[in-house]
């Protein structure tokens, strides 16, 4: 209803097809590797701890964003945190409608800077900011050392 | 602080549309030529050129600055591209200001150009790779859902409703009816916004600005040159920019501190101590309706959490005490990323010259501010203009 111009598609103009023919292989990084290896092996989250200013950060970093000193200390933290915000999404990034809406949340952990963005599996009536949630992990033998080792977050 | 005075002496802007026949260089040319004509200058009078444009992936051209060069009048001149995501459109004139304020040149052409429609089926696909490849991309995030997270937190923090937020879209889309470049101007109501499709709760389709093709340009001049060219120079009185971390999950999401820092930098340079009293017209960045409110607060134009109430009271209407987005903003004129910010700077330029036609705010404003914002909730760019 809001789009007034008449040309709705490039195929109504003269056009040609193009693409950027590349793929990528991203390393996890030093801190990222520690995080996802720990998740895979032990089923735990780790945060980095700055020994200069004390700030703890998740996902962990090898340098402190606050005081710019190097970090070499990492600690395990609870899989449980607080739901800081959430959204129910109806379309994917190409504009296609999902079969089921995806519910995504930002989870914060007590006393720790940062958070984890992930899927939520929580009843509609319980979905509120501030509720306690906990990560549900894949079984050990199914974990690959990536974000999908976390299945979702559920209400505690 | 030892900077030379810099004025805007000419401006040009193309129509903003969902899909333009023109290529990026062609759109850049149209805007540049209009700006030069208004300034009464030829390309040979331009000493340096700076160009703002957003991700290469929109065009699929991995030398976008060079690709747009000739249309932007940059051939065989000191020319450089700048880029800070959605903040680019206000950063580009700041970059041009650096060229002139430093004494490096007397006349600098600033061009912003964006062609998003080449990206198929939708430019959201290009935005996927602004997210962290390890901790976010596996979830296939879209920009809309991270803004939904931010909008919900902002609403919850201050107890705002969707109606409170939708009023901004209503104001801006209606304001845009008077803008000759506008793509999605429409006499919408709050009900229209709330009845539009839910994309990612609480964000509806009409809460969001569209993807667009378009270009804008301004000519900047040093004091001597500006006074020779025009009786109505508009001075760049203050500039500020600031970037926060790309680890956006570390932020509180309800207050844009980086915008405040950029604003304070610009206000200090402009000698502004009470922005809510001294600034008479504002163009905060409004790619989503709640962002205008967010940015009014970050720009210190009102207290935190007050922007929605002021909007409801008509304070930010064209005839209000502090008109915001009299142009129609990104929500009404359209959002060809880099060109949008420069469109906002041009609106303040026109308002201060009292050349905004039906969009003119009353009271002969003397001081205005334009702001843009971008990347992963991390960039603030601010420019203060004075006549
Ligand atoms: Zn530290």
XYZ file of C-alpha atoms and ligand atoms in Angstrom:
544
model
C 0.000 0.000 0.000
C 2.856 2.408 0.631
C 4.865 1.905 -2.533
C 3.642 4.327 -5.143
C 6.118 3.995 -7.951
C 5.125 1.661 -10.725
C 8.375 -0.182 -11.354
C 8.332 -3.073 -8.912
C 11.001 -5.301 -10.393
C 14.236 -4.921 -12.320
C 12.840 -7.208 -15.024
C 10.580 -4.286 -15.995
C 13.814 -2.486 -16.947
C 16.658 -3.707 -19.138
C 18.946 -5.649 -16.836
C 21.551 -8.382 -16.654
C 22.258 -10.997 -13.996
C 25.401 -10.962 -11.868
C 26.954 -12.529 -8.786
C 30.065 -12.435 -6.623
C 31.453 -15.969 -7.045
C 33.159 -16.485 -3.677
C 32.647 -18.459 -0.483
C 34.248 -17.965 2.901
C 35.942 -20.055 5.584
C 36.010 -18.067 8.806
C 38.297 -19.079 11.669
C 36.720 -18.844 15.100
C 39.563 -16.744 16.496
C 41.601 -17.458 19.616
C 38.887 -16.560 22.146
C 36.088 -17.928 19.963
C 37.896 -21.252 19.670
C 38.188 -21.478 23.477
C 34.482 -20.699 23.845
C 33.225 -23.240 21.335
C 35.742 -25.969 22.302
C 34.659 -25.611 25.947
C 31.022 -25.716 24.877
C 31.654 -28.848 22.823
C 33.807 -30.731 25.364
C 32.322 -29.662 28.691
C 28.933 -28.192 27.874
C 29.861 -24.893 29.552
C 29.927 -21.221 28.602
C 33.068 -19.245 29.332
C 33.594 -15.496 29.784
C 36.878 -13.632 29.518
C 38.062 -11.779 32.631
C 40.263 -8.702 32.467
C 42.859 -8.902 35.247
C 43.402 -5.117 35.037
C 39.871 -3.756 35.390
C 37.894 -6.866 36.316
C 35.357 -6.679 33.471
C 33.965 -10.075 32.420
C 32.778 -10.413 28.824
C 30.748 -12.933 26.865
C 31.467 -13.865 24.118
C 35.057 -13.882 25.407
C 37.718 -11.596 23.919
C 41.530 -11.688 23.951
C 41.649 -7.973 24.751
C 39.665 -5.768 27.098
C 37.367 -3.301 25.360
C 37.347 -1.119 28.489
C 41.062 -0.718 29.293
C 42.672 -2.219 26.161
C 44.894 -4.622 28.074
C 45.449 -8.211 26.906
C 43.311 -10.959 28.480
C 44.493 -14.457 29.391
C 41.917 -15.497 31.982
C 38.691 -17.319 31.157
C 36.078 -18.588 33.607
C 33.102 -20.925 33.299
C 29.738 -19.308 33.891
C 26.181 -20.538 34.385
C 24.093 -21.572 31.394
C 21.314 -19.548 33.001
C 20.675 -15.842 32.447
C 18.028 -13.151 32.007
C 15.955 -12.421 28.903
C 16.928 -8.843 28.021
C 14.836 -8.496 24.852
C 13.123 -10.707 22.299
C 11.302 -10.667 18.968
C 9.043 -12.993 17.025
C 10.112 -12.936 13.364
C 7.866 -13.859 10.477
C 10.161 -13.542 7.457
C 13.713 -14.588 6.628
C 16.385 -12.242 5.283
C 15.252 -12.812 1.694
C 11.692 -11.843 2.593
C 10.250 -15.390 2.535
C 7.675 -16.230 5.198
C 8.784 -18.816 7.789
C 6.599 -21.902 8.240
C 6.656 -21.168 11.967
C 7.655 -17.748 13.359
C 11.206 -17.692 14.782
C 11.474 -16.365 18.317
C 14.858 -14.795 19.010
C 16.145 -13.376 22.287
C 19.107 -11.514 23.756
C 20.215 -13.262 26.935
C 22.322 -11.499 29.572
C 24.326 -13.252 32.305
C 24.663 -11.986 35.883
C 27.585 -9.582 36.320
C 28.846 -10.105 32.784
C 29.139 -7.633 29.919
C 27.604 -8.759 26.615
C 25.231 -11.606 25.956
C 24.118 -14.372 23.634
C 21.571 -13.992 20.866
C 19.700 -17.227 20.253
C 16.441 -19.007 19.581
C 13.865 -19.159 22.387
C 11.496 -22.029 23.082
C 9.133 -20.433 25.582
C 5.331 -20.318 25.835
C 3.804 -17.117 24.522
C 2.238 -16.312 27.905
C 5.597 -16.571 29.682
C 7.504 -14.415 27.196
C 8.438 -11.282 29.131
C 11.575 -9.243 29.565
C 13.412 -10.138 32.752
C 12.435 -13.833 33.009
C 15.151 -16.370 33.834
C 16.152 -18.595 30.932
C 18.648 -21.431 30.486
C 20.464 -22.827 27.472
C 19.426 -26.264 26.210
C 22.470 -27.932 24.634
C 22.765 -30.754 22.144
C 23.969 -34.057 23.647
C 27.781 -34.295 23.872
C 28.168 -36.699 20.947
C 26.190 -34.399 18.658
C 28.100 -31.196 19.405
C 30.390 -29.813 16.678
C 31.857 -26.710 18.313
C 29.545 -24.087 16.808
C 26.573 -21.915 17.670
C 24.126 -24.722 16.894
C 25.495 -26.727 19.841
C 23.003 -24.541 21.697
C 19.557 -25.790 20.678
C 17.703 -22.847 22.232
C 17.029 -21.091 25.530
C 14.100 -22.201 27.700
C 12.320 -20.734 30.724
C 13.797 -21.879 34.037
C 40.047 25.660 17.440
C 41.873 26.977 14.418
C 39.485 25.679 11.773
C 38.528 27.821 8.794
C 34.852 28.641 8.362
C 33.050 26.382 5.872
C 29.700 27.025 4.182
C 27.280 24.990 2.098
C 26.674 26.989 -1.085
C 24.711 24.582 -3.241
C 22.746 21.336 -3.008
C 21.199 18.777 -5.343
C 19.080 15.699 -4.839
C 17.529 13.150 -7.202
C 14.164 11.512 -6.760
C 14.311 8.560 -4.374
C 12.691 5.448 -5.903
C 12.597 1.704 -5.254
C 14.208 0.976 -8.605
C 15.939 3.530 -10.801
C 16.804 2.970 -14.444
C 19.912 5.140 -13.804
C 23.152 3.474 -12.680
C 25.066 4.645 -9.602
C 27.403 6.907 -11.634
C 24.398 8.353 -13.515
C 22.542 9.173 -10.296
C 25.742 10.662 -8.848
C 26.055 12.898 -11.896
C 22.465 14.173 -11.663
C 22.851 15.180 -8.011
C 26.338 16.659 -8.499
C 25.287 18.731 -11.490
C 22.278 20.137 -9.612
C 24.483 21.124 -6.661
C 27.074 22.798 -8.915
C 24.355 24.654 -10.847
C 22.809 25.970 -7.652
C 26.222 27.119 -6.434
C 26.902 28.774 -9.807
C 30.067 26.721 -10.279
C 31.592 24.499 -12.973
C 33.396 21.242 -12.273
C 36.732 22.982 -12.990
C 36.055 25.191 -9.915
C 35.928 22.108 -7.674
C 39.310 21.320 -6.144
C 38.515 18.140 -4.219
C 35.709 15.579 -4.122
C 34.556 13.253 -1.362
C 31.991 10.530 -1.913
C 29.893 8.556 0.563
C 28.316 5.232 -0.319
C 27.351 2.180 1.757
C 28.305 -1.513 1.361
C 29.952 -2.674 -1.862
C 27.652 -5.690 -1.788
C 24.624 -3.560 -2.725
C 26.137 -3.068 -6.157
C 28.308 -6.172 -6.234
C 31.147 -3.835 -7.225
C 34.266 -4.125 -5.087
C 35.668 -0.725 -5.928
C 32.546 1.288 -5.507
C 34.307 4.575 -4.852
C 36.214 4.248 -8.098
C 33.119 3.001 -9.938
C 31.151 6.126 -8.950
C 34.128 8.453 -9.482
C 33.368 9.999 -12.848
C 29.666 10.618 -12.134
C 30.682 12.322 -8.906
C 33.010 14.665 -10.803
C 36.119 13.112 -9.298
C 38.187 12.347 -12.412
C 41.746 13.628 -12.068
C 41.099 15.280 -8.724
C 42.011 14.502 -5.124
C 39.053 12.180 -4.493
C 38.254 9.748 -1.715
C 35.372 7.567 -0.656
C 34.207 7.468 2.957
C 31.960 4.941 4.640
C 30.479 4.487 8.120
C 27.372 2.462 7.256
C 24.103 4.358 7.627
C 26.043 7.184 9.281
C 27.781 7.880 5.961
C 25.362 10.514 4.659
C 26.190 12.930 7.462
C 29.817 11.824 7.682
C 30.419 12.687 3.996
C 29.849 16.446 4.500
C 31.915 16.229 7.700
C 34.663 14.708 5.573
C 34.240 17.520 3.044
C 34.350 20.020 5.918
C 37.755 18.568 6.928
C 39.054 19.262 3.425
C 38.008 22.954 3.522
C 38.342 23.725 7.258
C 41.929 22.468 7.206
C 42.853 24.795 4.353
C 43.567 21.912 1.970
C 41.127 23.440 -0.535
C 38.522 26.200 -0.944
C 35.839 24.285 -2.842
C 34.905 20.658 -2.173
C 32.099 18.682 -3.788
C 30.412 16.132 -1.500
C 28.394 13.380 -3.187
C 26.360 10.531 -1.679
C 24.931 7.854 -3.921
C 23.183 4.566 -3.302
C 21.658 2.011 -5.626
C 20.161 -0.758 -3.517
C 17.874 -2.297 -6.124
C 20.603 -4.189 -7.996
C 20.817 -6.506 -5.003
C 18.452 -9.389 -5.629
C 15.960 -10.441 -4.345
C 16.447 -7.920 -1.546
C 19.407 -5.984 -0.060
C 18.771 -7.732 3.304
C 20.905 -10.537 1.879
C 23.884 -8.170 1.791
C 23.212 -7.093 5.370
C 23.595 -10.697 6.564
C 27.377 -10.365 6.555
C 27.486 -7.324 8.822
C 26.748 -9.763 11.664
C 29.460 -11.767 13.442
C 30.167 -14.852 11.331
C 30.537 -17.213 14.297
C 28.108 -16.035 16.946
C 25.282 -14.469 14.908
C 25.255 -15.448 11.226
C 24.291 -19.095 11.914
C 20.938 -17.723 13.187
C 20.395 -15.999 9.789
C 19.720 -12.628 11.393
C 18.018 -9.762 9.608
C 18.412 -6.099 10.435
C 14.715 -6.003 11.216
C 14.927 -8.439 14.057
C 17.833 -6.780 15.791
C 15.920 -3.500 15.618
C 12.910 -5.328 17.007
C 15.056 -6.310 20.013
C 16.144 -2.696 20.433
C 12.640 -1.253 19.948
C 11.137 -3.631 22.509
C 13.775 -2.758 25.086
C 13.260 0.974 24.450
C 9.458 0.626 24.771
C 9.751 -1.460 27.922
C 12.252 0.912 29.554
C 9.963 3.924 29.217
C 6.549 2.229 29.182
C 5.776 3.207 25.581
C 3.085 1.710 23.364
C 3.183 0.901 19.655
C 0.888 3.912 19.097
C 3.509 6.167 20.716
C 6.063 4.899 18.227
C 3.752 4.886 15.175
C 3.094 8.634 15.534
C 6.582 9.269 14.168
C 5.865 7.315 10.977
C 2.550 9.151 10.587
C 4.233 12.561 10.981
C 7.116 11.810 8.631
C 5.143 10.089 5.855
C 2.700 13.004 5.880
C 5.532 15.570 5.893
C 7.007 13.837 2.834
C 3.900 14.626 0.788
C 5.520 18.042 0.241
C 8.965 16.677 -0.744
C 9.572 16.464 -4.505
C 11.987 13.536 -4.115
C 9.717 11.412 -1.928
C 9.247 7.691 -2.557
C 6.787 6.626 0.159
C 4.952 9.829 1.138
C 1.436 9.017 2.186
C -1.356 10.444 4.318
C -1.273 7.470 6.682
C -2.854 7.185 10.117
C -1.762 5.376 13.278
C -4.235 2.610 12.388
C -2.576 2.152 8.975
C 0.789 1.637 10.665
C -0.559 -0.778 13.270
C -2.585 -2.706 10.670
C 0.389 -3.185 8.367
C 2.079 -6.587 8.352
C 4.063 -7.605 11.430
C 7.602 -8.429 10.249
C 9.288 -9.060 13.594
C 7.325 -8.127 16.705
C 6.957 -5.313 17.631
C 8.019 -3.985 14.192
C 5.392 -3.557 11.461
C 6.133 -2.962 7.805
C 5.176 0.724 7.971
C 7.434 1.308 10.999
C 10.330 0.915 8.555
C 11.801 3.051 5.798
C 12.024 1.380 2.363
C 15.066 0.285 0.366
C 15.712 2.982 -2.266
C 17.844 4.219 -5.124
C 18.911 7.861 -5.021
C 21.715 10.404 -4.771
C 22.397 13.784 -3.178
C 25.258 16.300 -3.323
C 26.398 19.570 -1.740
C 29.123 22.065 -2.581
C 31.233 23.304 0.345
C 33.240 26.523 0.185
C 35.640 28.492 2.366
C 34.454 31.823 3.802
C 35.870 34.120 1.099
C 34.576 31.974 -1.741
C 31.184 31.412 -0.104
C 30.603 35.142 0.386
C 31.467 35.756 -3.270
C 29.071 33.064 -4.465
C 25.964 33.687 -2.389
C 24.165 36.106 -0.071
C 22.839 33.122 1.824
C 25.723 30.863 2.868
C 24.799 28.301 5.496
C 27.724 27.681 7.827
C 28.824 24.305 9.137
C 29.154 25.370 12.753
C 29.920 22.063 14.391
C 30.680 18.474 13.426
C 30.853 15.313 15.502
C 31.169 11.602 14.967
C 31.553 8.627 17.254
C 31.593 4.843 16.955
C 30.888 2.205 19.583
C 31.783 -1.508 19.471
C 30.359 -3.891 16.855
C 29.610 -6.289 19.744
C 26.144 -4.790 19.881
C 24.848 -7.279 22.453
C 26.993 -5.445 25.037
C 24.818 -2.317 24.786
C 21.778 -1.338 26.853
C 19.732 -0.879 23.631
C 17.571 1.931 25.063
C 19.986 4.833 24.774
C 22.446 5.642 21.944
C 25.469 6.910 23.875
C 27.563 7.136 20.710
C 25.023 9.612 19.277
C 25.253 11.694 22.453
C 29.048 11.719 22.210
C 28.935 12.796 18.568
C 26.355 15.474 19.415
C 28.409 16.846 22.318
C 31.442 17.085 20.029
C 29.430 19.043 17.443
C 27.693 21.262 20.018
C 30.956 22.153 21.722
C 32.430 23.238 18.387
C 29.265 25.251 17.647
C 29.203 26.848 21.110
C 25.824 25.283 21.864
C 25.255 24.667 25.569
C 21.478 24.152 25.671
C 20.625 22.221 22.499
C 16.917 21.847 23.352
C 16.612 25.662 23.431
C 19.145 26.714 20.804
C 18.303 24.273 17.994
C 15.215 25.292 16.039
C 14.893 22.520 13.455
C 16.245 18.960 13.469
C 16.619 16.003 11.145
C 17.326 13.011 13.422
C 17.910 9.747 11.533
C 14.666 7.776 11.192
C 15.168 4.485 9.325
C 12.665 3.056 11.841
C 10.097 5.245 13.598
C 11.378 4.522 17.130
C 14.881 5.550 16.004
C 13.775 9.180 15.619
C 12.751 9.153 19.291
C 15.957 7.375 20.304
C 17.997 9.922 18.405
C 16.126 12.996 19.704
C 17.168 11.805 23.153
C 20.743 11.049 22.069
C 20.949 14.499 20.457
C 19.946 16.004 23.848
C 16.918 17.673 22.267
C 14.807 16.369 25.164
C 15.107 14.313 28.327
C 15.494 10.543 28.057
C 12.155 8.836 27.582
C 10.390 12.129 26.751
C 10.534 12.073 22.961
C 7.332 10.053 22.479
C 5.273 12.367 24.702
C 6.625 15.451 22.897
C 5.728 13.863 19.562
C 2.180 13.145 20.741
C 1.846 16.778 21.858
C 2.807 18.080 18.420
C 6.098 19.555 19.666
C 7.945 17.949 16.729
C 5.376 18.770 14.033
C 6.366 21.251 11.340
C 4.537 23.965 13.267
C 5.736 22.761 16.689
C 8.432 24.207 18.940
C 11.065 21.865 17.546
C 10.138 20.467 14.129
C 11.848 17.106 13.485
C 12.180 15.582 10.022
C 10.230 18.338 8.239
C 11.577 16.738 5.043
C 9.610 13.567 5.677
C 12.773 11.725 6.695
C 13.851 8.259 5.671
C 10.352 7.033 6.543
C 8.695 9.291 3.975
C 11.292 10.432 1.444
C 12.993 7.034 1.293
C 16.237 5.468 2.457
C 19.019 5.119 -0.131
C 21.431 4.682 2.792
C 24.232 7.227 2.251
C 22.050 9.628 0.258
C 19.489 9.728 3.080
C 21.842 11.400 5.556
C 22.871 13.998 3.011
C 19.191 14.581 2.127
C 18.753 15.492 5.812
C 21.674 17.919 5.760
C 20.197 19.480 2.604
C 16.807 19.847 4.327
C 18.400 21.858 7.163
C 20.306 23.919 4.552
C 17.011 24.721 2.765
C 15.131 25.414 6.007
C 17.779 27.885 7.193
C 17.706 29.637 3.800
C 13.902 29.667 3.964
C 13.795 27.847 0.651
C 11.944 24.738 1.777
C 8.677 25.724 0.069
C 5.623 23.997 1.514
C 7.905 22.224 3.975
C 9.213 25.495 5.434
C 8.985 25.617 9.218
C 7.819 28.959 10.657
C 9.909 31.361 12.735
C 12.904 31.935 10.437
C 15.117 29.261 12.022
C 18.796 30.150 12.416
C 20.253 26.921 13.839
C 19.564 23.321 12.836
C 21.035 19.867 13.348
C 21.152 16.787 11.096
C 22.188 13.343 12.291
C 22.718 9.900 10.853
C 23.349 6.550 12.436
C 24.450 3.165 11.265
C 26.206 -0.181 11.241
C 25.430 -2.472 14.191
C 23.841 0.176 16.449
C 27.216 1.829 16.770
C 27.707 4.973 14.652
C 26.589 8.537 15.336
C 27.333 11.393 12.915
C 26.136 14.933 13.652
C 26.350 18.270 11.875
C 25.177 21.676 13.173
C 24.289 24.317 10.577
C 23.741 28.041 11.163
C 22.736 30.861 8.827
Zn 40.090 -4.158 31.329
